[in-house]
mmCIF file of C-alpha atoms and ligand atoms in Angstrom:
data_model
loop_
_atom_site.group_PDB
_atom_site.id
_atom_site.type_symbol
_atom_site.label_atom_id
_atom_site.label_comp_id
_atom_site.label_asym_id
_atom_site.label_seq_id
_atom_site.Cartn_x
_atom_site.Cartn_y
_atom_site.Cartn_z
ATOM 1 C CA UNK A 1 18.570 18.717 6.048
ATOM 2 C CA UNK A 2 15.281 18.965 4.472
ATOM 3 C CA UNK A 3 14.409 16.003 2.301
ATOM 4 C CA UNK A 4 12.343 17.792 -0.361
ATOM 5 C CA UNK A 5 10.146 14.068 -1.053
ATOM 6 C CA UNK A 6 8.643 14.801 1.981
ATOM 7 C CA UNK A 7 6.667 17.479 0.351
ATOM 8 C CA UNK A 8 3.632 17.270 -1.274
ATOM 9 C CA UNK A 9 3.307 20.401 -3.974
ATOM 10 C CA UNK A 10 1.227 22.483 -1.287
ATOM 11 C CA UNK A 11 3.921 21.482 0.846
ATOM 12 C CA UNK A 12 7.024 22.052 -1.551
ATOM 13 C CA UNK A 13 5.186 24.953 -2.750
ATOM 14 C CA UNK A 14 4.965 26.800 0.864
ATOM 15 C CA UNK A 15 8.532 25.959 1.438
ATOM 16 C CA UNK A 16 9.354 27.616 -2.021
ATOM 17 C CA UNK A 17 7.680 30.834 -0.713
ATOM 18 C CA UNK A 18 9.679 30.602 2.454
ATOM 19 C CA UNK A 19 12.839 30.745 0.220
ATOM 20 C CA UNK A 20 10.936 33.827 -2.247
ATOM 21 C CA UNK A 21 10.784 31.355 -5.266
ATOM 22 C CA UNK A 22 7.978 31.341 -7.366
ATOM 23 C CA UNK A 23 5.451 28.233 -7.584
ATOM 24 C CA UNK A 24 6.245 27.506 -10.838
ATOM 25 C CA UNK A 25 9.732 26.654 -9.605
ATOM 26 C CA UNK A 26 8.100 24.466 -7.006
ATOM 27 C CA UNK A 27 6.141 22.862 -9.872
ATOM 28 C CA UNK A 28 9.813 22.585 -11.530
ATOM 29 C CA UNK A 29 11.695 20.580 -9.042
ATOM 30 C CA UNK A 30 8.818 18.584 -8.671
ATOM 31 C CA UNK A 31 8.562 17.947 -12.071
ATOM 32 C CA UNK A 32 12.210 16.391 -11.644
ATOM 33 C CA UNK A 33 12.153 14.680 -8.611
ATOM 34 C CA UNK A 34 9.186 11.845 -9.650
ATOM 35 C CA UNK A 35 8.264 12.652 -13.507
ATOM 36 C CA UNK A 36 12.397 12.008 -13.783
ATOM 37 C CA UNK A 37 13.162 10.103 -11.208
ATOM 38 C CA UNK A 38 16.416 13.191 -10.297
ATOM 39 C CA UNK A 39 17.656 13.139 -7.152
ATOM 40 C CA UNK A 40 20.417 15.452 -8.003
ATOM 41 C CA UNK A 41 19.669 19.376 -7.892
ATOM 42 C CA UNK A 42 22.803 19.908 -10.809
ATOM 43 C CA UNK A 43 20.515 17.875 -13.417
ATOM 44 C CA UNK A 44 17.589 20.284 -13.494
ATOM 45 C CA UNK A 45 18.403 22.381 -16.235
ATOM 46 C CA UNK A 46 15.828 24.527 -16.938
ATOM 47 C CA UNK A 47 16.061 25.568 -12.709
ATOM 48 C CA UNK A 48 18.396 28.656 -12.363
ATOM 49 C CA UNK A 49 21.934 28.250 -11.394
ATOM 50 C CA UNK A 50 21.911 29.977 -8.030
ATOM 51 C CA UNK A 51 18.399 28.713 -7.319
ATOM 52 C CA UNK A 52 20.046 24.689 -7.750
ATOM 53 C CA UNK A 53 23.330 25.794 -5.376
ATOM 54 C CA UNK A 54 20.862 26.681 -3.202
ATOM 55 C CA UNK A 55 18.943 24.169 -2.818
ATOM 56 C CA UNK A 56 21.866 22.008 -2.826
ATOM 57 C CA UNK A 57 22.381 23.986 0.202
ATOM 58 C CA UNK A 58 19.750 23.144 2.223
ATOM 59 C CA UNK A 59 18.402 20.238 1.024
ATOM 60 C CA UNK A 60 18.348 17.271 -0.796
ATOM 61 C CA UNK A 61 16.142 14.413 -2.702
ATOM 62 C CA UNK A 62 17.392 11.076 -0.494
ATOM 63 C CA UNK A 63 14.922 8.062 -1.613
ATOM 64 C CA UNK A 64 14.739 4.927 0.490
ATOM 65 C CA UNK A 65 17.879 2.556 0.437
ATOM 66 C CA UNK A 66 17.452 -1.099 -1.402
ATOM 67 C CA UNK A 67 19.344 -3.728 0.653
ATOM 68 C CA UNK A 68 17.975 -6.478 -1.531
ATOM 69 C CA UNK A 69 16.435 -7.513 -4.803
ATOM 70 C CA UNK A 70 14.550 -10.123 -5.410
ATOM 71 C CA UNK A 71 12.036 -10.948 -8.758
ATOM 72 C CA UNK A 72 9.972 -14.826 -8.781
ATOM 73 C CA UNK A 73 9.783 -16.644 -11.841
ATOM 74 C CA UNK A 74 6.534 -14.960 -12.509
ATOM 75 C CA UNK A 75 7.896 -11.860 -12.741
ATOM 76 C CA UNK A 76 7.334 -10.401 -9.492
ATOM 77 C CA UNK A 77 9.665 -7.954 -7.783
ATOM 78 C CA UNK A 78 10.154 -7.150 -4.383
ATOM 79 C CA UNK A 79 12.551 -4.790 -2.912
ATOM 80 C CA UNK A 80 13.928 -4.682 0.564
ATOM 81 C CA UNK A 81 14.356 -1.055 1.568
ATOM 82 C CA UNK A 82 16.198 -0.089 4.796
ATOM 83 C CA UNK A 83 14.727 2.819 6.505
ATOM 84 C CA UNK A 84 17.027 2.823 9.038
ATOM 85 C CA UNK A 85 17.399 2.047 12.712
ATOM 86 C CA UNK A 86 18.496 -1.722 11.987
ATOM 87 C CA UNK A 87 14.729 -1.530 10.348
ATOM 88 C CA UNK A 88 13.513 -2.158 6.327
ATOM 89 C CA UNK A 89 10.191 -2.001 5.128
ATOM 90 C CA UNK A 90 9.473 -4.510 1.374
ATOM 91 C CA UNK A 91 7.733 -3.284 -1.600
ATOM 92 C CA UNK A 92 6.232 -5.407 -4.435
ATOM 93 C CA UNK A 93 5.700 -4.731 -8.590
ATOM 94 C CA UNK A 94 3.229 -7.327 -10.455
ATOM 95 C CA UNK A 95 3.483 -7.589 -13.236
ATOM 96 C CA UNK A 96 0.147 -8.068 -15.637
ATOM 97 C CA UNK A 97 -0.311 -8.654 -19.220
ATOM 98 C CA UNK A 98 -2.171 -4.764 -19.239
ATOM 99 C CA UNK A 99 -0.624 -3.798 -16.455
ATOM 100 C CA UNK A 100 1.653 -3.283 -13.294
ATOM 101 C CA UNK A 101 0.928 -3.172 -10.164
ATOM 102 C CA UNK A 102 2.897 -1.687 -7.065
ATOM 103 C CA UNK A 103 2.561 -2.710 -3.632
ATOM 104 C CA UNK A 104 4.335 -0.213 -1.349
ATOM 105 C CA UNK A 105 4.112 -0.155 2.755
ATOM 106 C CA UNK A 106 3.554 2.708 4.577
ATOM 107 C CA UNK A 107 4.599 1.737 8.544
ATOM 108 C CA UNK A 108 7.959 -0.434 10.213
ATOM 109 C CA UNK A 109 5.574 -3.503 11.207
ATOM 110 C CA UNK A 110 1.884 -3.014 12.374
ATOM 111 C CA UNK A 111 0.212 -2.854 15.377
ATOM 112 C CA UNK A 112 -3.009 -4.519 14.414
ATOM 113 C CA UNK A 113 -1.956 -7.893 15.514
ATOM 114 C CA UNK A 114 -4.679 -9.439 12.721
ATOM 115 C CA UNK A 115 -4.315 -13.392 13.987
ATOM 116 C CA UNK A 116 -2.810 -14.461 10.286
ATOM 117 C CA UNK A 117 -0.547 -11.961 9.190
ATOM 118 C CA UNK A 118 3.037 -12.306 9.468
ATOM 119 C CA UNK A 119 4.005 -8.944 9.798
ATOM 120 C CA UNK A 120 1.421 -8.255 13.113
ATOM 121 C CA UNK A 121 3.694 -11.026 14.361
ATOM 122 C CA UNK A 122 6.323 -8.992 13.463
ATOM 123 C CA UNK A 123 5.412 -6.135 15.873
ATOM 124 C CA UNK A 124 5.447 -2.762 15.788
ATOM 125 C CA UNK A 125 8.223 0.208 15.292
ATOM 126 C CA UNK A 126 6.812 2.905 13.453
ATOM 127 C CA UNK A 127 5.201 5.404 10.999
ATOM 128 C CA UNK A 128 7.363 5.550 7.611
ATOM 129 C CA UNK A 129 7.428 9.246 6.936
ATOM 130 C CA UNK A 130 6.205 10.815 3.488
ATOM 131 C CA UNK A 131 9.113 10.271 1.247
ATOM 132 C CA UNK A 132 9.420 6.913 2.607
ATOM 133 C CA UNK A 133 5.906 6.390 1.265
ATOM 134 C CA UNK A 134 6.434 7.988 -1.159
ATOM 135 C CA UNK A 135 10.533 7.375 -2.122
ATOM 136 C CA UNK A 136 9.099 3.304 -2.513
ATOM 137 C CA UNK A 137 7.260 4.463 -6.229
ATOM 138 C CA UNK A 138 9.818 6.794 -7.189
ATOM 139 C CA UNK A 139 12.696 3.936 -6.028
ATOM 140 C CA UNK A 140 10.328 1.367 -8.454
ATOM 141 C CA UNK A 141 10.152 3.720 -11.208
ATOM 142 C CA UNK A 142 13.886 4.721 -11.283
ATOM 143 C CA UNK A 143 14.579 0.359 -11.094
ATOM 144 C CA UNK A 144 12.335 -0.214 -13.860
ATOM 145 C CA UNK A 145 13.409 1.999 -15.827
ATOM 146 C CA UNK A 146 9.830 3.869 -16.091
ATOM 147 C CA UNK A 147 11.447 7.915 -15.328
ATOM 148 C CA UNK A 148 11.398 10.531 -17.828
ATOM 149 C CA UNK A 149 14.612 11.218 -19.272
ATOM 150 C CA UNK A 150 15.323 14.953 -19.649
ATOM 151 C CA UNK A 151 15.016 16.494 -22.998
ATOM 152 C CA UNK A 152 13.934 13.172 -24.288
ATOM 153 C CA UNK A 153 10.238 13.724 -24.496
ATOM 154 C CA UNK A 154 8.543 12.426 -22.565
ATOM 155 C CA UNK A 155 11.151 9.834 -21.989
ATOM 156 C CA UNK A 156 10.267 5.448 -20.988
ATOM 157 C CA UNK A 157 6.852 3.849 -20.472
ATOM 158 C CA UNK A 158 4.588 3.975 -17.284
ATOM 159 C CA UNK A 159 5.214 0.958 -15.940
ATOM 160 C CA UNK A 160 3.871 1.247 -12.614
ATOM 161 C CA UNK A 161 0.311 1.565 -13.595
ATOM 162 C CA UNK A 162 -1.966 0.782 -10.537
ATOM 163 C CA UNK A 163 -0.407 1.480 -6.456
ATOM 164 C CA UNK A 164 -2.119 -0.509 -3.954
ATOM 165 C CA UNK A 165 -1.510 -0.059 0.045
ATOM 166 C CA UNK A 166 -1.394 -3.425 0.982
ATOM 167 C CA UNK A 167 2.279 -3.648 2.399
ATOM 168 C CA UNK A 168 3.367 -4.112 5.540
ATOM 169 C CA UNK A 169 1.283 -1.812 7.706
ATOM 170 C CA UNK A 170 -2.325 -0.289 8.552
ATOM 171 C CA UNK A 171 -2.297 3.206 5.806
ATOM 172 C CA UNK A 172 -4.930 4.798 8.154
ATOM 173 C CA UNK A 173 -3.232 4.646 10.786
ATOM 174 C CA UNK A 174 -0.547 6.914 9.458
ATOM 175 C CA UNK A 175 -3.691 9.288 8.163
ATOM 176 C CA UNK A 176 -1.173 12.236 7.207
ATOM 177 C CA UNK A 177 1.904 10.811 6.061
ATOM 178 C CA UNK A 178 -0.692 8.613 3.975
ATOM 179 C CA UNK A 179 -2.480 11.713 1.938
ATOM 180 C CA UNK A 180 0.256 13.606 1.452
ATOM 181 C CA UNK A 181 2.206 10.863 -0.237
ATOM 182 C CA UNK A 182 -1.470 9.590 -2.096
ATOM 183 C CA UNK A 183 -1.810 13.317 -3.040
ATOM 184 C CA UNK A 184 1.457 13.161 -4.684
ATOM 185 C CA UNK A 185 0.545 9.940 -6.817
ATOM 186 C CA UNK A 186 -2.517 11.499 -8.424
ATOM 187 C CA UNK A 187 -0.380 14.918 -8.880
ATOM 188 C CA UNK A 188 0.291 15.563 -12.662
ATOM 189 C CA UNK A 189 3.314 17.428 -11.957
ATOM 190 C CA UNK A 190 4.390 14.201 -10.187
ATOM 191 C CA UNK A 191 3.046 10.767 -10.705
ATOM 192 C CA UNK A 192 0.133 11.472 -12.442
ATOM 193 C CA UNK A 193 -2.091 8.405 -11.113
ATOM 194 C CA UNK A 194 -6.047 8.582 -11.608
ATOM 195 C CA UNK A 195 -7.256 7.873 -8.524
ATOM 196 C CA UNK A 196 -9.417 4.402 -9.840
ATOM 197 C CA UNK A 197 -5.953 3.439 -9.831
ATOM 198 C CA UNK A 198 -4.394 4.274 -6.218
ATOM 199 C CA UNK A 199 -6.048 1.604 -3.563
ATOM 200 C CA UNK A 200 -6.012 2.204 -0.220
ATOM 201 C CA UNK A 201 -6.564 -1.256 2.040
ATOM 202 C CA UNK A 202 -7.592 -0.371 5.745
ATOM 203 C CA UNK A 203 -8.364 -2.776 8.518
ATOM 204 C CA UNK A 204 -11.291 -1.339 8.972
ATOM 205 C CA UNK A 205 -10.375 2.273 10.547
ATOM 206 C CA UNK A 206 -13.993 4.201 10.072
ATOM 207 C CA UNK A 207 -13.193 7.667 11.404
ATOM 208 C CA UNK A 208 -10.183 7.666 8.975
ATOM 209 C CA UNK A 209 -12.727 6.368 5.787
ATOM 210 C CA UNK A 210 -14.437 9.588 6.360
ATOM 211 C CA UNK A 211 -11.429 11.809 6.816
ATOM 212 C CA UNK A 212 -9.612 10.199 3.775
ATOM 213 C CA UNK A 213 -13.231 10.400 1.358
ATOM 214 C CA UNK A 214 -12.560 14.222 2.283
ATOM 215 C CA UNK A 215 -8.987 14.505 1.593
ATOM 216 C CA UNK A 216 -7.769 12.176 -1.270
ATOM 217 C CA UNK A 217 -10.840 9.684 -2.269
ATOM 218 C CA UNK A 218 -8.784 7.006 -4.161
ATOM 219 C CA UNK A 219 -10.412 3.410 -4.209
ATOM 220 C CA UNK A 220 -10.974 1.858 -1.101
ATOM 221 C CA UNK A 221 -10.443 -1.677 0.102
ATOM 222 C CA UNK A 222 -11.626 -2.946 3.130
ATOM 223 C CA UNK A 223 -10.080 -5.927 5.028
ATOM 224 C CA UNK A 224 -13.324 -7.901 6.278
ATOM 225 C CA UNK A 225 -12.532 -11.317 6.882
ATOM 226 C CA UNK A 226 -15.263 -12.386 8.849
ATOM 227 C CA UNK A 227 -19.213 -12.029 8.568
ATOM 228 C CA UNK A 228 -19.681 -12.080 12.188
ATOM 229 C CA UNK A 229 -17.860 -9.436 15.214
ATOM 230 C CA UNK A 230 -17.742 -12.264 17.003
ATOM 231 C CA UNK A 231 -15.424 -13.933 14.598
ATOM 232 C CA UNK A 232 -13.976 -10.860 13.454
ATOM 233 C CA UNK A 233 -13.138 -9.873 17.188
ATOM 234 C CA UNK A 234 -10.577 -13.087 16.422
ATOM 235 C CA UNK A 235 -9.080 -12.087 13.520
ATOM 236 C CA UNK A 236 -9.109 -8.306 12.997
ATOM 237 C CA UNK A 237 -8.635 -7.128 17.061
ATOM 238 C CA UNK A 238 -9.123 -4.012 15.973
ATOM 239 C CA UNK A 239 -12.802 -5.065 15.197
ATOM 240 C CA UNK A 240 -13.176 -3.955 18.473
ATOM 241 C CA UNK A 241 -12.814 -0.807 18.186
ATOM 242 C CA UNK A 242 -15.228 -0.849 15.143
ATOM 243 C CA UNK A 243 -17.463 -3.051 14.630
ATOM 244 C CA UNK A 244 -18.827 -4.210 11.470
ATOM 245 C CA UNK A 245 -22.637 -2.499 12.019
ATOM 246 C CA UNK A 246 -19.932 0.648 12.162
ATOM 247 C CA UNK A 247 -17.388 -0.215 9.022
ATOM 248 C CA UNK A 248 -19.839 -0.889 6.905
ATOM 249 C CA UNK A 249 -22.063 2.077 7.682
ATOM 250 C CA UNK A 250 -18.557 4.073 6.480
ATOM 251 C CA UNK A 251 -18.285 2.008 3.182
ATOM 252 C CA UNK A 252 -21.764 3.550 1.878
ATOM 253 C CA UNK A 253 -20.971 6.857 3.471
ATOM 254 C CA UNK A 254 -17.166 6.321 1.519
ATOM 255 C CA UNK A 255 -18.969 5.274 -1.664
ATOM 256 C CA UNK A 256 -20.762 8.626 -2.066
ATOM 257 C CA UNK A 257 -17.933 10.977 -2.908
ATOM 258 C CA UNK A 258 -15.732 7.150 -4.548
ATOM 259 C CA UNK A 259 -13.446 6.865 -7.900
ATOM 260 C CA UNK A 260 -15.425 3.799 -7.841
ATOM 261 C CA UNK A 261 -18.648 2.878 -7.528
ATOM 262 C CA UNK A 262 -18.116 -0.026 -5.255
ATOM 263 C CA UNK A 263 -15.751 -1.162 -2.073
ATOM 264 C CA UNK A 264 -13.520 -4.028 -2.528
ATOM 265 C CA UNK A 265 -14.010 -5.934 0.251
ATOM 266 C CA UNK A 266 -10.392 -8.542 1.030
ATOM 267 C CA UNK A 267 -11.660 -11.577 2.530
ATOM 268 C CA UNK A 268 -8.615 -14.225 3.843
ATOM 269 C CA UNK A 269 -9.539 -17.552 3.707
ATOM 270 C CA UNK A 270 -8.799 -19.824 6.249
ATOM 271 C CA UNK A 271 -9.763 -23.858 6.214
ATOM 272 C CA UNK A 272 -11.862 -24.708 8.964
ATOM 273 C CA UNK A 273 -12.291 -20.969 10.176
ATOM 274 C CA UNK A 274 -14.229 -18.077 8.315
ATOM 275 C CA UNK A 275 -14.301 -20.519 4.457
ATOM 276 C CA UNK A 276 -17.628 -22.694 5.089
ATOM 277 C CA UNK A 277 -20.927 -21.994 2.785
ATOM 278 C CA UNK A 278 -22.452 -20.490 5.861
ATOM 279 C CA UNK A 279 -19.845 -17.955 5.673
ATOM 280 C CA UNK A 280 -20.461 -16.946 2.935
ATOM 281 C CA UNK A 281 -24.379 -17.053 2.577
ATOM 282 C CA UNK A 282 -24.164 -14.883 6.187
ATOM 283 C CA UNK A 283 -21.333 -12.251 3.461
ATOM 284 C CA UNK A 284 -24.080 -12.358 1.321
ATOM 285 C CA UNK A 285 -26.276 -11.159 4.268
ATOM 286 C CA UNK A 286 -24.269 -8.311 5.781
ATOM 287 C CA UNK A 287 -23.003 -6.984 2.539
ATOM 288 C CA UNK A 288 -26.741 -6.418 0.920
ATOM 289 C CA UNK A 289 -26.831 -2.296 1.706
ATOM 290 C CA UNK A 290 -23.245 -1.879 0.603
ATOM 291 C CA UNK A 291 -22.167 -1.625 -3.414
ATOM 292 C CA UNK A 292 -19.138 -4.087 -3.110
ATOM 293 C CA UNK A 293 -16.754 -6.719 -5.054
ATOM 294 C CA UNK A 294 -15.037 -9.645 -3.107
ATOM 295 C CA UNK A 295 -11.160 -10.509 -3.128
ATOM 296 C CA UNK A 296 -11.296 -14.121 -1.992
ATOM 297 C CA UNK A 297 -7.433 -14.663 -0.983
ATOM 298 C CA UNK A 298 -6.859 -18.356 -0.038
ATOM 299 C CA UNK A 299 -4.083 -17.805 3.467
ATOM 300 C CA UNK A 300 -0.542 -17.777 1.975
ATOM 301 C CA UNK A 301 1.269 -19.297 5.156
ATOM 302 C CA UNK A 302 3.927 -17.926 6.638
ATOM 303 C CA UNK A 303 6.759 -19.268 9.221
ATOM 304 C CA UNK A 304 5.071 -20.373 12.948
ATOM 305 C CA UNK A 305 1.336 -19.786 11.905
ATOM 306 C CA UNK A 306 -1.008 -22.375 12.222
ATOM 307 C CA UNK A 307 -3.471 -21.919 10.102
ATOM 308 C CA UNK A 308 -4.502 -23.256 6.688
ATOM 309 C CA UNK A 309 -5.311 -23.093 3.164
ATOM 310 C CA UNK A 310 -8.573 -24.335 2.072
ATOM 311 C CA UNK A 311 -8.527 -27.085 -0.257
ATOM 312 C CA UNK A 312 -8.644 -25.221 -3.986
ATOM 313 C CA UNK A 313 -12.371 -27.041 -4.198
ATOM 314 C CA UNK A 314 -13.774 -25.163 -1.125
ATOM 315 C CA UNK A 315 -11.835 -21.927 -2.557
ATOM 316 C CA UNK A 316 -13.923 -22.569 -5.452
ATOM 317 C CA UNK A 317 -17.519 -23.564 -3.967
ATOM 318 C CA UNK A 318 -16.908 -19.937 -1.652
ATOM 319 C CA UNK A 319 -17.161 -18.168 -4.900
ATOM 320 C CA UNK A 320 -19.632 -19.668 -6.263
ATOM 321 C CA UNK A 321 -21.928 -19.100 -3.584
ATOM 322 C CA UNK A 322 -21.481 -15.626 -3.488
ATOM 323 C CA UNK A 323 -21.639 -15.039 -7.187
ATOM 324 C CA UNK A 324 -24.691 -16.825 -7.238
ATOM 325 C CA UNK A 325 -25.902 -13.839 -4.123
ATOM 326 C CA UNK A 326 -25.373 -11.705 -7.300
ATOM 327 C CA UNK A 327 -21.361 -9.803 -6.178
ATOM 328 C CA UNK A 328 -18.663 -9.797 -8.028
ATOM 329 C CA UNK A 329 -16.059 -12.322 -6.405
ATOM 330 C CA UNK A 330 -12.684 -13.398 -7.568
ATOM 331 C CA UNK A 331 -10.303 -15.146 -6.493
ATOM 332 C CA UNK A 332 -6.622 -12.835 -5.429
ATOM 333 C CA UNK A 333 -4.229 -15.335 -7.988
ATOM 334 C CA UNK A 334 -0.774 -15.990 -5.419
ATOM 335 C CA UNK A 335 2.509 -13.887 -6.959
ATOM 336 C CA UNK A 336 5.760 -13.927 -6.149
ATOM 337 C CA UNK A 337 5.580 -16.148 -2.984
ATOM 338 C CA UNK A 338 8.742 -18.191 -3.272
ATOM 339 C CA UNK A 339 10.469 -14.843 -2.367
ATOM 340 C CA UNK A 340 7.854 -14.066 0.405
ATOM 341 C CA UNK A 341 5.966 -11.429 -1.857
ATOM 342 C CA UNK A 342 2.586 -12.737 -1.314
ATOM 343 C CA UNK A 343 -0.109 -11.237 0.640
ATOM 344 C CA UNK A 344 0.648 -10.985 4.185
ATOM 345 C CA UNK A 345 3.794 -12.782 3.390
ATOM 346 C CA UNK A 346 5.602 -9.221 3.694
ATOM 347 C CA UNK A 347 7.972 -8.822 6.490
ATOM 348 C CA UNK A 348 10.708 -7.069 6.041
ATOM 349 C CA UNK A 349 13.246 -6.677 9.451
ATOM 350 C CA UNK A 350 11.229 -4.680 12.335
ATOM 351 C CA UNK A 351 12.955 -3.471 15.840
ATOM 352 C CA UNK A 352 9.363 -4.166 17.198
ATOM 353 C CA UNK A 353 9.027 -1.556 19.840
ATOM 354 C CA UNK A 354 6.432 -2.857 21.580
ATOM 355 C CA UNK A 355 7.400 -5.945 23.069
ATOM 356 C CA UNK A 356 5.039 -7.952 22.990
ATOM 357 C CA UNK A 357 6.544 -10.818 20.663
ATOM 358 C CA UNK A 358 9.092 -11.543 22.446
ATOM 359 C CA UNK A 359 7.677 -14.838 22.945
ATOM 360 C CA UNK A 360 7.190 -15.592 19.560
ATOM 361 C CA UNK A 361 10.347 -15.703 17.088
ATOM 362 C CA UNK A 362 9.324 -15.703 13.825
ATOM 363 C CA UNK A 363 12.428 -15.886 11.908
ATOM 364 C CA UNK A 364 12.595 -14.865 8.452
ATOM 365 C CA UNK A 365 13.555 -17.909 6.274
ATOM 366 C CA UNK A 366 16.962 -17.190 4.055
ATOM 367 C CA UNK A 367 15.885 -16.734 1.060
ATOM 368 C CA UNK A 368 17.801 -16.212 -2.629
ATOM 369 C CA UNK A 369 18.677 -12.768 -3.688
ATOM 370 C CA UNK A 370 19.874 -11.599 -6.022
ATOM 371 C CA UNK A 371 22.211 -8.368 -7.021
ATOM 372 C CA UNK A 372 21.223 -5.396 -7.241
ATOM 373 C CA UNK A 373 20.174 -3.626 -10.100
ATOM 374 C CA UNK A 374 22.184 -0.061 -10.617
ATOM 375 C CA UNK A 375 18.770 2.207 -12.179
ATOM 376 C CA UNK A 376 18.277 1.011 -15.846
HETATM 377 N N1 SAH B 401 -3.612 -2.671 7.306
HETATM 378 C C1 SAH B 401 -4.243 -3.355 5.918
HETATM 379 C C2 SAH B 401 -3.206 -3.176 4.571
HETATM 380 C C3 SAH B 401 -2.923 -4.828 4.455
HETATM 381 S S1 SAH B 401 -3.326 -5.135 3.072
HETATM 382 C C4 SAH B 401 -5.127 -3.943 5.684
HETATM 383 O O1 SAH B 401 -5.571 -4.610 6.787
HETATM 384 O O2 SAH B 401 -6.405 -4.019 4.547
HETATM 385 C C5 SAH B 401 -2.554 -6.294 3.266
HETATM 386 C C6 SAH B 401 -4.049 -7.757 2.798
HETATM 387 O O3 SAH B 401 -3.268 -8.744 3.208
HETATM 388 C C7 SAH B 401 -4.857 -7.752 4.039
HETATM 389 O O4 SAH B 401 -6.336 -7.828 2.485
HETATM 390 C C8 SAH B 401 -4.784 -9.112 4.572
HETATM 391 O O5 SAH B 401 -5.303 -9.221 5.228
HETATM 392 C C9 SAH B 401 -4.407 -9.628 3.785
HETATM 393 N N2 SAH B 401 -3.469 -10.751 4.755
HETATM 394 C C10 SAH B 401 -2.371 -10.304 6.040
HETATM 395 N N3 SAH B 401 -2.169 -11.671 5.654
HETATM 396 C C11 SAH B 401 -2.221 -12.622 5.079
HETATM 397 C C12 SAH B 401 -2.293 -14.043 4.731
HETATM 398 N N4 SAH B 401 -1.386 -14.611 5.472
HETATM 399 N N5 SAH B 401 -2.759 -14.853 3.431
HETATM 400 C C13 SAH B 401 -3.086 -13.699 2.619
HETATM 401 N N6 SAH B 401 -3.838 -12.646 2.799
HETATM 402 C C14 SAH B 401 -3.303 -11.849 3.967
#
């Protein structure tokens, strides 16, 4: 069976052409799947019955299977989605008064081993498919009641207004599947999100940033975390491959074709490690030539980690130095941490295939869960 959620618009059009079907048929099916959240060909009332039967014989629309849903007191919601092989990934919805942000995962685990990230500690199993990546948005829209009701105009409200690829995994290490999913997010026949409202976050895969700029230039966040190569080598081992100079040059090239005129630098604040005044000043010097904003993320602890989060006063002072240096710097509010949905806390369920973590057991803490909801 071919899962039609694996295709972006061009892919679906090509596949339809091989069936002898016209591009507008592919467009209709794309709309049913993504705008209406339909997973049953029978519901596609404006598609010829014979074609529906033909599709049902060879294809399916298979979204990820939710195994647990949790809601935090602040309204943050987290879904654990089964992706087979005893693996599961997490998706988080963060409601705010003026927007709703969905944070999606791109890999089962992560191979980058950033020292402060719980996903990294879980090891790596595999890349998510396009269907599994876009399926997280598809699923969230269904759960949040945002899908358009067939035949009722535009239907429900668009609850997910922003998507960030900041869940489990390194998006640019799963380039092709991520780009296909991004194209669906931007496609008017699918999710129709603006390029400014879709953000890829990368630990700094410089060559892939160059490709993304050409092929799906969305907003870009880069996980910087250190002002020097010596420290960054330790916190983000990928830095040994693409050191700061190279990374910042790639950021500046990205801006030539980006929907926003700045790069967002994410900076996790680790007490006594990268949170001194001198670090903030070094960051100003480092990024002088690169239009940017800083998003400071006080470290979110997880079981087995030895880092600590700085005191509020230290965070404030760090921010102040950046702001005084004329750089916009915000402090990321922690959302949903009692359901382990905050940055760096997404662990999912990863059967590590690298075996590198055998010595370190990071037991997922028992958490309250609520029964699964039916699609609204
Ligand atoms: N691999 C991509 C996508 C992950 S995004 C990247 O590195 O950008 C998740 C963000 O949360 C990254 O900026 C990551 O560095 C940050 N993060 C990871 N662990 C964290 C923790 N324990 N506390 C706070 N932020 C963390």
